[in-house]
mmCIF file of C-alpha atoms and ligand atoms in Angstrom:
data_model
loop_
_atom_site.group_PDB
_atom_site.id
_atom_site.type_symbol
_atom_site.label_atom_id
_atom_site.label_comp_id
_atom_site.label_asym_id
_atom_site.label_seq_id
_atom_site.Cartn_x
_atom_site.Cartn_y
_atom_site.Cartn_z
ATOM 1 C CA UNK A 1 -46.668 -117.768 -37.615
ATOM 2 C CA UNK A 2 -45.867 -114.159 -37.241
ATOM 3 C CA UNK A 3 -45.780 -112.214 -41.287
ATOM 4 C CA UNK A 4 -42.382 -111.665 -42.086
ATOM 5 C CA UNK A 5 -41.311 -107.804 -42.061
ATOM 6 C CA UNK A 6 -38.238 -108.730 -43.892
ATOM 7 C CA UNK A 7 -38.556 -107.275 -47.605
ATOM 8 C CA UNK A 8 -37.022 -110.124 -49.510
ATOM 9 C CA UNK A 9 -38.578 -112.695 -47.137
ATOM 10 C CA UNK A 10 -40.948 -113.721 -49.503
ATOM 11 C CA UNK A 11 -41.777 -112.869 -53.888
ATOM 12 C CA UNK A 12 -43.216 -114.054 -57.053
ATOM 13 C CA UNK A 13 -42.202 -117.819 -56.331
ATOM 14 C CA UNK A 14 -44.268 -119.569 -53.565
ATOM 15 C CA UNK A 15 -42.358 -121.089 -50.528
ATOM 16 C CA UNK A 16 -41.483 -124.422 -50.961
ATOM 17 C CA UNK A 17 -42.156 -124.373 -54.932
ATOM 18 C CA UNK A 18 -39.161 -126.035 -56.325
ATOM 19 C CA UNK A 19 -40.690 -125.974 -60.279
ATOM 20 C CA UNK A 20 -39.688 -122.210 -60.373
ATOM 21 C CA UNK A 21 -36.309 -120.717 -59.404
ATOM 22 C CA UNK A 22 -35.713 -117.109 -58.262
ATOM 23 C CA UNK A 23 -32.539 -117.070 -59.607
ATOM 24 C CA UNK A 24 -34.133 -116.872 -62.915
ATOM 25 C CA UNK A 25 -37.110 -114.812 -62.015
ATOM 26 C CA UNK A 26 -35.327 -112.115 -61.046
ATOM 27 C CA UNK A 27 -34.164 -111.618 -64.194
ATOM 28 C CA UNK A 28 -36.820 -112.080 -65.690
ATOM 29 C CA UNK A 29 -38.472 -109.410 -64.252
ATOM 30 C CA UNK A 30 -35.243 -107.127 -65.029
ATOM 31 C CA UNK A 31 -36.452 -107.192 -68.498
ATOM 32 C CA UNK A 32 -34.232 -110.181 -69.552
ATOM 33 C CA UNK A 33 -35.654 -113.050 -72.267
ATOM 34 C CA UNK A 34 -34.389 -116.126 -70.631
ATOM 35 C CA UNK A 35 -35.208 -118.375 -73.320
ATOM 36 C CA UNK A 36 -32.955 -116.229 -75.719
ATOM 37 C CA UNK A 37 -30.648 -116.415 -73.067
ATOM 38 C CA UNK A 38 -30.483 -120.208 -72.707
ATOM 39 C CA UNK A 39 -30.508 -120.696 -76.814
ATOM 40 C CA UNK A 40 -27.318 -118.450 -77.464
ATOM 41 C CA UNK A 41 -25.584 -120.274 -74.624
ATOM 42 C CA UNK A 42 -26.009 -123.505 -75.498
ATOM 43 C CA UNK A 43 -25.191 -122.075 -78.953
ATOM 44 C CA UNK A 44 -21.843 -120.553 -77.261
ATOM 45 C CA UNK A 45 -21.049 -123.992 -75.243
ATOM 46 C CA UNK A 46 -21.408 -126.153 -78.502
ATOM 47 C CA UNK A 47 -18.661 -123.508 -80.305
ATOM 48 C CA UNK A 48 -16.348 -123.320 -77.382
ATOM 49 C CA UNK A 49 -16.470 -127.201 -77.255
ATOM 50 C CA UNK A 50 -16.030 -128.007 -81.541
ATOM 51 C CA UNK A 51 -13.582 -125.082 -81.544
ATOM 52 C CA UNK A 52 -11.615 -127.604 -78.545
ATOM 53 C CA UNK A 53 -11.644 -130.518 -80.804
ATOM 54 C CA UNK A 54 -10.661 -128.636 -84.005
ATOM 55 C CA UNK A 55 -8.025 -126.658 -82.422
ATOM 56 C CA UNK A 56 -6.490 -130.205 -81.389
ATOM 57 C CA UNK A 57 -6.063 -131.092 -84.786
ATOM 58 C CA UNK A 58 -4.763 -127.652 -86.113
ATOM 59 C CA UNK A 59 -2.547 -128.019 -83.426
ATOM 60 C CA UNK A 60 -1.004 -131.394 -84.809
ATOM 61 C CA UNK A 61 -0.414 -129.693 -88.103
ATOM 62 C CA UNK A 62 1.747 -126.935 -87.124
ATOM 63 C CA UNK A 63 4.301 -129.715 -86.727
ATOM 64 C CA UNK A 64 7.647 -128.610 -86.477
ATOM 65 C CA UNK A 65 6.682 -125.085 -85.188
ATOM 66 C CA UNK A 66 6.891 -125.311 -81.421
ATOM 67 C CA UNK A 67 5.826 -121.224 -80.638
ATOM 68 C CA UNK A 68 3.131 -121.446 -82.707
ATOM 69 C CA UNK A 69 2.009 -125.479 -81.140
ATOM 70 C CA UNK A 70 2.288 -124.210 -77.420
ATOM 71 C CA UNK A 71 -0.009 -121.212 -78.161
ATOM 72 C CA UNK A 72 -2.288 -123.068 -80.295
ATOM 73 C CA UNK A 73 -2.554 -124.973 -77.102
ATOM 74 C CA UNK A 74 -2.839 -122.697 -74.375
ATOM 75 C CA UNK A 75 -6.000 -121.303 -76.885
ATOM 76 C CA UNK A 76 -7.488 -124.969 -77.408
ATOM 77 C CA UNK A 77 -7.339 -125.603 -73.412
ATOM 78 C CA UNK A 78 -8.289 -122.628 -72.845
ATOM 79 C CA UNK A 79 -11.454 -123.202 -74.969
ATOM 80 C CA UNK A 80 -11.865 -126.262 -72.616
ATOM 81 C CA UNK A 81 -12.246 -124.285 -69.582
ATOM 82 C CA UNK A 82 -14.919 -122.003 -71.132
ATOM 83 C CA UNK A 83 -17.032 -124.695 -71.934
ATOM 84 C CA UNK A 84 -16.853 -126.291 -68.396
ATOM 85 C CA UNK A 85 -17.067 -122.422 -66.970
ATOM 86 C CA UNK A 86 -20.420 -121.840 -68.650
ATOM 87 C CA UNK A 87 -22.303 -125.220 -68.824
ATOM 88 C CA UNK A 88 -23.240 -125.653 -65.298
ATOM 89 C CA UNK A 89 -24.757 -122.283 -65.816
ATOM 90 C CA UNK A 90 -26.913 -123.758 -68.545
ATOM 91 C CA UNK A 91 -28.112 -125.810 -65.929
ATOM 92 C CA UNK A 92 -29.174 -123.485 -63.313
ATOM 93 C CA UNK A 93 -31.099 -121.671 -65.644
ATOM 94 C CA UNK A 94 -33.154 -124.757 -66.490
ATOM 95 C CA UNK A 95 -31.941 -125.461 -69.592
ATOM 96 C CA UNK A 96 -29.618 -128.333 -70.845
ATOM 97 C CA UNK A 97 -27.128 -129.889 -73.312
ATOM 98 C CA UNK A 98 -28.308 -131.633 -76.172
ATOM 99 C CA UNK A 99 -28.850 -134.955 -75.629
ATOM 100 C CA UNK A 100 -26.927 -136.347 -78.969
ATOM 101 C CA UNK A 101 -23.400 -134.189 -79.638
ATOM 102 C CA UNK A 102 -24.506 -134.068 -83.129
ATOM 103 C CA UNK A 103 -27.209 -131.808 -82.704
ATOM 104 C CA UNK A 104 -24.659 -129.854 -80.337
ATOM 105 C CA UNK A 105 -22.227 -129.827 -83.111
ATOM 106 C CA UNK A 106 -24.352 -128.563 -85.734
ATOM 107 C CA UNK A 107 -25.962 -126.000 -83.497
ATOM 108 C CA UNK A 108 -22.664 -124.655 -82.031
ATOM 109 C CA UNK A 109 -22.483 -120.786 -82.831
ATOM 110 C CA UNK A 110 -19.467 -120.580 -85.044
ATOM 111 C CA UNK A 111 -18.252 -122.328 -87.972
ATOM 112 C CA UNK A 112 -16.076 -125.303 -87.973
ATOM 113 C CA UNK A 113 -12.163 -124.647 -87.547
ATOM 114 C CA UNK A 114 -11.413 -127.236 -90.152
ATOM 115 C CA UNK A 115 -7.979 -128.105 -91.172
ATOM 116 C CA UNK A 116 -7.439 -125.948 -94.172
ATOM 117 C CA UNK A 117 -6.460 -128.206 -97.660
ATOM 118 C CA UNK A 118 -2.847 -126.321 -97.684
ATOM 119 C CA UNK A 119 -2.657 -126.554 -94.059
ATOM 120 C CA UNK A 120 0.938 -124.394 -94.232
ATOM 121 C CA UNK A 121 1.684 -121.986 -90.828
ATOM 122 C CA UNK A 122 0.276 -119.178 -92.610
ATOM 123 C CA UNK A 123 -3.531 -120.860 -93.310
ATOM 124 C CA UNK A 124 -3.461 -122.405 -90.326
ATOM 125 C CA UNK A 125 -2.952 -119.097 -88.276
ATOM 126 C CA UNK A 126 -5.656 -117.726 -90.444
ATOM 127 C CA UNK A 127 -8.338 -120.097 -89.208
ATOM 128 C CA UNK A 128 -7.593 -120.032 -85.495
ATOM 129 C CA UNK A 129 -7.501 -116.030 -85.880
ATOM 130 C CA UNK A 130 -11.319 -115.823 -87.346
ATOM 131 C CA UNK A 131 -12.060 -118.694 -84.900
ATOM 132 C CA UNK A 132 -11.098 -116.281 -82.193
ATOM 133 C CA UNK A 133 -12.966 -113.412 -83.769
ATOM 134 C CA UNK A 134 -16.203 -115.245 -83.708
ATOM 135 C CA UNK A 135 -15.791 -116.146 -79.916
ATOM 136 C CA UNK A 136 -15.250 -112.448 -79.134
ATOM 137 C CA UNK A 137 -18.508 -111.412 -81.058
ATOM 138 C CA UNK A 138 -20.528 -114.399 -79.423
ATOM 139 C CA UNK A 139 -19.272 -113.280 -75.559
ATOM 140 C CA UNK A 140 -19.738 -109.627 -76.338
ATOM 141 C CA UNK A 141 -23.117 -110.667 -77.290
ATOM 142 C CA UNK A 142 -23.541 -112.423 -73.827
ATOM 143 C CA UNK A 143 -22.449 -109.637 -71.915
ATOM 144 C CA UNK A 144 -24.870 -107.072 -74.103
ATOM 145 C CA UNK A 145 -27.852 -109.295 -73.148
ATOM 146 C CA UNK A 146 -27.101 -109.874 -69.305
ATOM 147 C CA UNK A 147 -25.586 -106.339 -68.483
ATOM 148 C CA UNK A 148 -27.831 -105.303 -65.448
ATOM 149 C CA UNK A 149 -29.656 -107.962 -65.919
ATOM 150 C CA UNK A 150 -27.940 -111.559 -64.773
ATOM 151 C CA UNK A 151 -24.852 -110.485 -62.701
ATOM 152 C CA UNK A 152 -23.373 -114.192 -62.762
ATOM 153 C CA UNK A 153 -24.155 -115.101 -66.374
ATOM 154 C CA UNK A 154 -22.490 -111.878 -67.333
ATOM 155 C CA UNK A 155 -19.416 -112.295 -64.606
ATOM 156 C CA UNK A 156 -18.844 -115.647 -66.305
ATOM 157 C CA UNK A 157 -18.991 -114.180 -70.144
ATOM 158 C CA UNK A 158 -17.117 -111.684 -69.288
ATOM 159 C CA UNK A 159 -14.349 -113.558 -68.137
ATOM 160 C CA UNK A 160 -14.455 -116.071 -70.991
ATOM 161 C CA UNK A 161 -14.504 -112.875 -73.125
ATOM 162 C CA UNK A 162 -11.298 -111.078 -71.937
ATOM 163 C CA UNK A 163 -9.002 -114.548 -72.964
ATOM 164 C CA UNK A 164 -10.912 -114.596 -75.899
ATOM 165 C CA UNK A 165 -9.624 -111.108 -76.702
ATOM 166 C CA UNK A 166 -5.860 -112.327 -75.692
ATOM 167 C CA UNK A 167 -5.933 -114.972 -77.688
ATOM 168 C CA UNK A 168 -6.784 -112.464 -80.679
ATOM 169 C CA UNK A 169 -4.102 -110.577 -80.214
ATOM 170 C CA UNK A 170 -1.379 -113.842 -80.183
ATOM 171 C CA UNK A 171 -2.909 -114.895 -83.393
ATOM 172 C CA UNK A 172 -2.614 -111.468 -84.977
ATOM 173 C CA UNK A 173 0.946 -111.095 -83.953
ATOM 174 C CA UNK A 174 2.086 -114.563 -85.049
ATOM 175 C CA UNK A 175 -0.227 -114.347 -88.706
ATOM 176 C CA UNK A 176 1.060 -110.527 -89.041
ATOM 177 C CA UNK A 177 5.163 -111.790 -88.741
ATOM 178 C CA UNK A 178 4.341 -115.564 -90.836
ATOM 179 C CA UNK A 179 2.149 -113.723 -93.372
ATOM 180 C CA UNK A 180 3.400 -110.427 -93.926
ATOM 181 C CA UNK A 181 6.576 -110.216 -91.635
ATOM 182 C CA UNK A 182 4.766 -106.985 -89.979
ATOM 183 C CA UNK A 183 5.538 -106.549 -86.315
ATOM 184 C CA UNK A 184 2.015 -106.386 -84.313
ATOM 185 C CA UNK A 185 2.912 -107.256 -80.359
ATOM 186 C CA UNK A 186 0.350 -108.957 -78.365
ATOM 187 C CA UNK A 187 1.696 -108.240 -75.659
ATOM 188 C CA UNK A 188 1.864 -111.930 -74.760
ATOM 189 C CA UNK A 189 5.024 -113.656 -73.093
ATOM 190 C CA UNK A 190 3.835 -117.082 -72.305
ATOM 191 C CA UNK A 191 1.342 -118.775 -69.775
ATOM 192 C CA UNK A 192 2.556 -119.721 -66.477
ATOM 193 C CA UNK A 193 1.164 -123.957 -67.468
ATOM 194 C CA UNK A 194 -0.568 -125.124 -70.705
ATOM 195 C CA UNK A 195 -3.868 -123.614 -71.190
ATOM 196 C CA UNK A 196 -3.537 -121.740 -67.476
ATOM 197 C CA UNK A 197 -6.903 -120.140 -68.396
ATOM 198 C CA UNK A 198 -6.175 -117.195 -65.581
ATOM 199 C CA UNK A 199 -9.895 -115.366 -66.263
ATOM 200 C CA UNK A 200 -11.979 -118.885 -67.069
ATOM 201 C CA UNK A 201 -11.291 -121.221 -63.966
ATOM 202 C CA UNK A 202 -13.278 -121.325 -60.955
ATOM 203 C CA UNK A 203 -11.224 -122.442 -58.392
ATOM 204 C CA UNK A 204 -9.015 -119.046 -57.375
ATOM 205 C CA UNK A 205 -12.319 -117.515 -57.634
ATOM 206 C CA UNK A 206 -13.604 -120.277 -54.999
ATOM 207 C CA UNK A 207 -11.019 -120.255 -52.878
ATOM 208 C CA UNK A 208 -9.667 -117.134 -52.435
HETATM 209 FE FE1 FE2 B 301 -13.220 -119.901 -76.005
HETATM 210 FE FE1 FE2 B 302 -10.297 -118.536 -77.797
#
């Protein structure tokens, strides 16, 4: 068989080898820690998918406030679609979930969102808001590591990143009126379905 003049014909990974993946070695040799890499997103996936469950239950107890129960949903979906955005990427990288959701649970990268004891409008906004403010330092974080480095790992964090940053900004406006009756627009009218996720899904991005 004639050598291949192509330049990216052949590399580090021998044909036919299916143990190793390029996909991963070229980062690797980009100067990115994969292992670190896997960790804090399985980290990330477990507090995208707790934050899901204990948004669903903040959500029941802002009973009687409709505004503040749709966008407590759209945020709680929303948190949905980042979890299903990034776990097949924990797979390509060769990495996994943990088997038992416990161990998920208890590794997941922020605190709980637990119902506060006087869950009243006003605590409840609170927790969502800091529950928000951890997702934006964990995605930064992402997008810090894989800058230059992992194109699609960053693409993805990046786009989980920018509706964590909207959904900031609604909880700030609603806690800032409830709380202190302060006006601090979001900017936000209202999402075109429940939980449209317009940054996080796949499919537009699929099928263009
Ligand atoms: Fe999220
Ligand atoms: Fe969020």
């Amino acid at each position: 068989m004639a050598v291949s003049n192509k330049p990216h014909a052949t590399g580090k990974v021998p044909a036919g080898d299916v143990t190793q993946r390029v996909g991963v070695e070229q980062m690797t040799s980009r100067g990115l820690n994969i292992e670190e890499l896997r960790e804090k997103l399985i980290d990330a996936a477990g507090a995208e998918f707790t934050t899901y469950y204990y948004y669903t239950i903040l959500r029941m107890h802002l009973a009687g406030k409709e505004d503040y129960k749709e966008i407590c949903e759209d945020a709680r979906l929303e948190d949905r679609s980042h979890f299903e955005l990034i776990t097949p990427r924990i797979y390509e990288l060769g990495a996994g979930l943990p088997r038992d959701i416990r161990e998920f649970a208890d590794r997941a990268g922020c605190p709980d969102a637990y119902l506060p004891d006087n869950p009243t409008a006003v605590e409840i906004l609170t927790v969502l808001l800091e529950a928000e403010r951890c997702a934006i330092r964990t995605w930064n974080e992402i997008c810090d590591l894989t800058l230059g480095k992992d194109p699609r790992t960053y693409n993805l964090a990046s786009r989980i990143l920018q509706e964590e940053i909207e959904h900031e900004a609604w909880f700030i406006e609603l806690l800032s009126m409830e709380r202190d009756g302060v006006s601090r627009p979001s900017g936000h009218f209202r999402r075109g379905n429940p939980g449209d996720a317009p940054h996080s899904k796949n499919l537009p991005f699929y099928v263009p």
